[in-house]
Coordinates of C-alpha atoms and ligand atoms in Angstrom, one line a residue:
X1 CA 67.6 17.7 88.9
X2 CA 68.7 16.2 85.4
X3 CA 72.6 16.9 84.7
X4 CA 72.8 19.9 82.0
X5 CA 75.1 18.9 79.5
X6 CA 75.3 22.8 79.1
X7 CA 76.6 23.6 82.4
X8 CA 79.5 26.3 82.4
X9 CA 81.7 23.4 83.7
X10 CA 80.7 20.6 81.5
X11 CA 82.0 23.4 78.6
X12 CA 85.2 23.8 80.2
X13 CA 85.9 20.3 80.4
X14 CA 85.2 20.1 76.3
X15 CA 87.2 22.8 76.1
X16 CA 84.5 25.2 74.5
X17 CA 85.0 27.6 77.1
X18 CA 88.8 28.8 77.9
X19 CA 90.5 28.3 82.1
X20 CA 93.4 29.1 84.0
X21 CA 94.2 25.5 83.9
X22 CA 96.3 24.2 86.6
X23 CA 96.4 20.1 86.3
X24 CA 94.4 17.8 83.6
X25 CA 94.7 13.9 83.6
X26 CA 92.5 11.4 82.0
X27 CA 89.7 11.5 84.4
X28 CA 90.2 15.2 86.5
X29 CA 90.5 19.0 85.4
X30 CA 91.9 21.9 88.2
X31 CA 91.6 25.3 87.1
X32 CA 91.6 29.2 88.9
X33 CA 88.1 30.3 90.3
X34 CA 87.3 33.4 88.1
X35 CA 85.4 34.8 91.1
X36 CA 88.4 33.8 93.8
X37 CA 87.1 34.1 97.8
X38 CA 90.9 34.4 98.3
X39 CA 94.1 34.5 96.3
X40 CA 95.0 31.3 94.8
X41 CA 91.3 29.7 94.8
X42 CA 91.5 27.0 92.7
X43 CA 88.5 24.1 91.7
X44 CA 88.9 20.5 91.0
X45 CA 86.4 18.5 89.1
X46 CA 86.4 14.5 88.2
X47 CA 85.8 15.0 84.1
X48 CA 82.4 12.6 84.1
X49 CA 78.8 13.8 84.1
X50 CA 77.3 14.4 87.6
X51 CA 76.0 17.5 89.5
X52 CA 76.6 16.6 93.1
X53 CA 77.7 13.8 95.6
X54 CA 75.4 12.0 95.0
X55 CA 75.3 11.4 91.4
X56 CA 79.0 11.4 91.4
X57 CA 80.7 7.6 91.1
X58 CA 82.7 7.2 94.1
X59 CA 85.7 6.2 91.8
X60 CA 85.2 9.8 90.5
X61 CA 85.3 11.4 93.7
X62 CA 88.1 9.6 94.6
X63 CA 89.8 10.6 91.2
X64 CA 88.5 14.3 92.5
X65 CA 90.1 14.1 95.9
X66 CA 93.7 12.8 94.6
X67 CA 93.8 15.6 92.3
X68 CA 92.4 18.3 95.4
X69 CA 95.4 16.8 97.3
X70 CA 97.8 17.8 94.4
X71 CA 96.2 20.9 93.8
X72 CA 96.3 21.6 97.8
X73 CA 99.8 21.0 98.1
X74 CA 100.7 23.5 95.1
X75 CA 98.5 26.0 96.7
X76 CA 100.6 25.7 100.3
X77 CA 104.0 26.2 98.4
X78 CA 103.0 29.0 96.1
X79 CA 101.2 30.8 98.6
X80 CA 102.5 29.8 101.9
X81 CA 99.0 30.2 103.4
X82 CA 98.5 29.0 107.4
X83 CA 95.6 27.0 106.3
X84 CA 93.3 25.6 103.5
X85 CA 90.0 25.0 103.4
X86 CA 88.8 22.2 100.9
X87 CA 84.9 22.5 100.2
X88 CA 82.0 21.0 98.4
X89 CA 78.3 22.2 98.3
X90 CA 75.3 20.0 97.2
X91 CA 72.0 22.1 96.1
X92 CA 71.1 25.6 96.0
X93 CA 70.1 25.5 99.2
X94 CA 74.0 25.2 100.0
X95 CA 75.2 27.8 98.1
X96 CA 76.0 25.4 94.8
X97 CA 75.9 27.5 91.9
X98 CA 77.6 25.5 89.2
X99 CA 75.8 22.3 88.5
X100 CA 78.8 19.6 87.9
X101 CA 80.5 18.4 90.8
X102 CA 83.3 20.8 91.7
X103 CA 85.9 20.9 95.3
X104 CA 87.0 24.2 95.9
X105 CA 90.3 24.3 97.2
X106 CA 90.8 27.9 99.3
X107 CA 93.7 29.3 100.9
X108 CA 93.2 30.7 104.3
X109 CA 94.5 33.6 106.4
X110 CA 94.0 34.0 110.2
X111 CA 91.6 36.6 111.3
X112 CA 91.1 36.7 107.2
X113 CA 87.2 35.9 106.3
X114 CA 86.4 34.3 103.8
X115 CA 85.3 36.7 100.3
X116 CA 82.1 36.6 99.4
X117 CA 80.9 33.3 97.2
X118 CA 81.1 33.8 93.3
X119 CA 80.7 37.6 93.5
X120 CA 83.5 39.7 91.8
X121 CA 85.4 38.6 88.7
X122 CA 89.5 38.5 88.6
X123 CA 91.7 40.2 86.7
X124 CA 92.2 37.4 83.8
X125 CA 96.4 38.6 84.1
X126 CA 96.1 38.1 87.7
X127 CA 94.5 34.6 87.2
X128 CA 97.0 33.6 84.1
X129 CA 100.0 33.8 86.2
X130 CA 98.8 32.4 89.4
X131 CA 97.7 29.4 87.3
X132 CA 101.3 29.6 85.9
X133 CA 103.2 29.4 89.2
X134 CA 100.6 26.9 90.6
X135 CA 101.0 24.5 87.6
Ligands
5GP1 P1 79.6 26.4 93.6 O1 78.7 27.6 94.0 O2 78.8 25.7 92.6 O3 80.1 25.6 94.7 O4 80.9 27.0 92.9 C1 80.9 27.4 91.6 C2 82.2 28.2 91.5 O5 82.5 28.4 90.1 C3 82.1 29.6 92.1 O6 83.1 29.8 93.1 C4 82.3 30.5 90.9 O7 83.1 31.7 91.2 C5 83.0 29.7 89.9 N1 82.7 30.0 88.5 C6 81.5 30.3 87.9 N2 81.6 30.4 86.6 C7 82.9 30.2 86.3 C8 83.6 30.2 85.1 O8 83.1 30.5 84.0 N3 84.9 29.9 85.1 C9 85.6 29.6 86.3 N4 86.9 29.3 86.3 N5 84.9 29.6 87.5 C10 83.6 29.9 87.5

């Protein structure tokens, strides 16, 4: 699949759409998920065009991964949660939705599943001043 220079996160990263932004250097952006599957769901993205693993420079993912770390260790102090789960899906088949690579960085509770992927929207208040404490 060609990259869409469209794609909701491609926009984001232009700045044509707004975020909860949490972190921005030259080559990554973290932001709040808008559909959390917890509280405190954040996503990391390198900045450069690429829609999956595979068509991401490993540089990038690398740049991607530093930043996840950062973002991780924010999420564990804010939220004090007994585990995190950092994840990546490649193709619809596994669940990928947004078409620019993306880590999502998810706070986890025991005997807490996980919410379901991409289905309710966040109060934007909520969102604003989790990205706030997080940042
Ligand atoms: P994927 O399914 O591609 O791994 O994850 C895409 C994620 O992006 C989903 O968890 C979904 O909730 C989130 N998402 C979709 N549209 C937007 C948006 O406009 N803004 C933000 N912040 N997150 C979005």
């Amino acid at each position: 699949m060609a990259y869409d220079n469209d794609n909701i996160f491609a926009r984001i990263i232009r700045g044509e759409i707004p975020c909860h932004r949490i972190h921005e250097d030259v080559d990554t952006i973290a932001f709040m998920d808008i559909m959390p599957q917890a509280e405190g769901h954040a996503l990391v993205l390198p900045k450069i065009a690429g829609e999956d693993v595979f068509s991401t420079p490993p540089e990038s993912l690398a740049a991607a991964i530093r930043t996840a770390q950062l973002v991780a260790r924010a999420v564990k102090q804010v939220f004090a949660p007994p585990g995190i789960m950092i994840a990546q899906l490649n193709g619809q088949a596994a669940g990928q939705s947004v078409f620019h690579l993306h880590f999502h960085v998810i706070p986890r509770y025991a005997g807490k599943d996980l919410g379901i992927h991409a289905a309710a929207q966040a109060d934007p208040a909520k969102l604003a001043a989790q990205a706030e404490r997080l940042r």
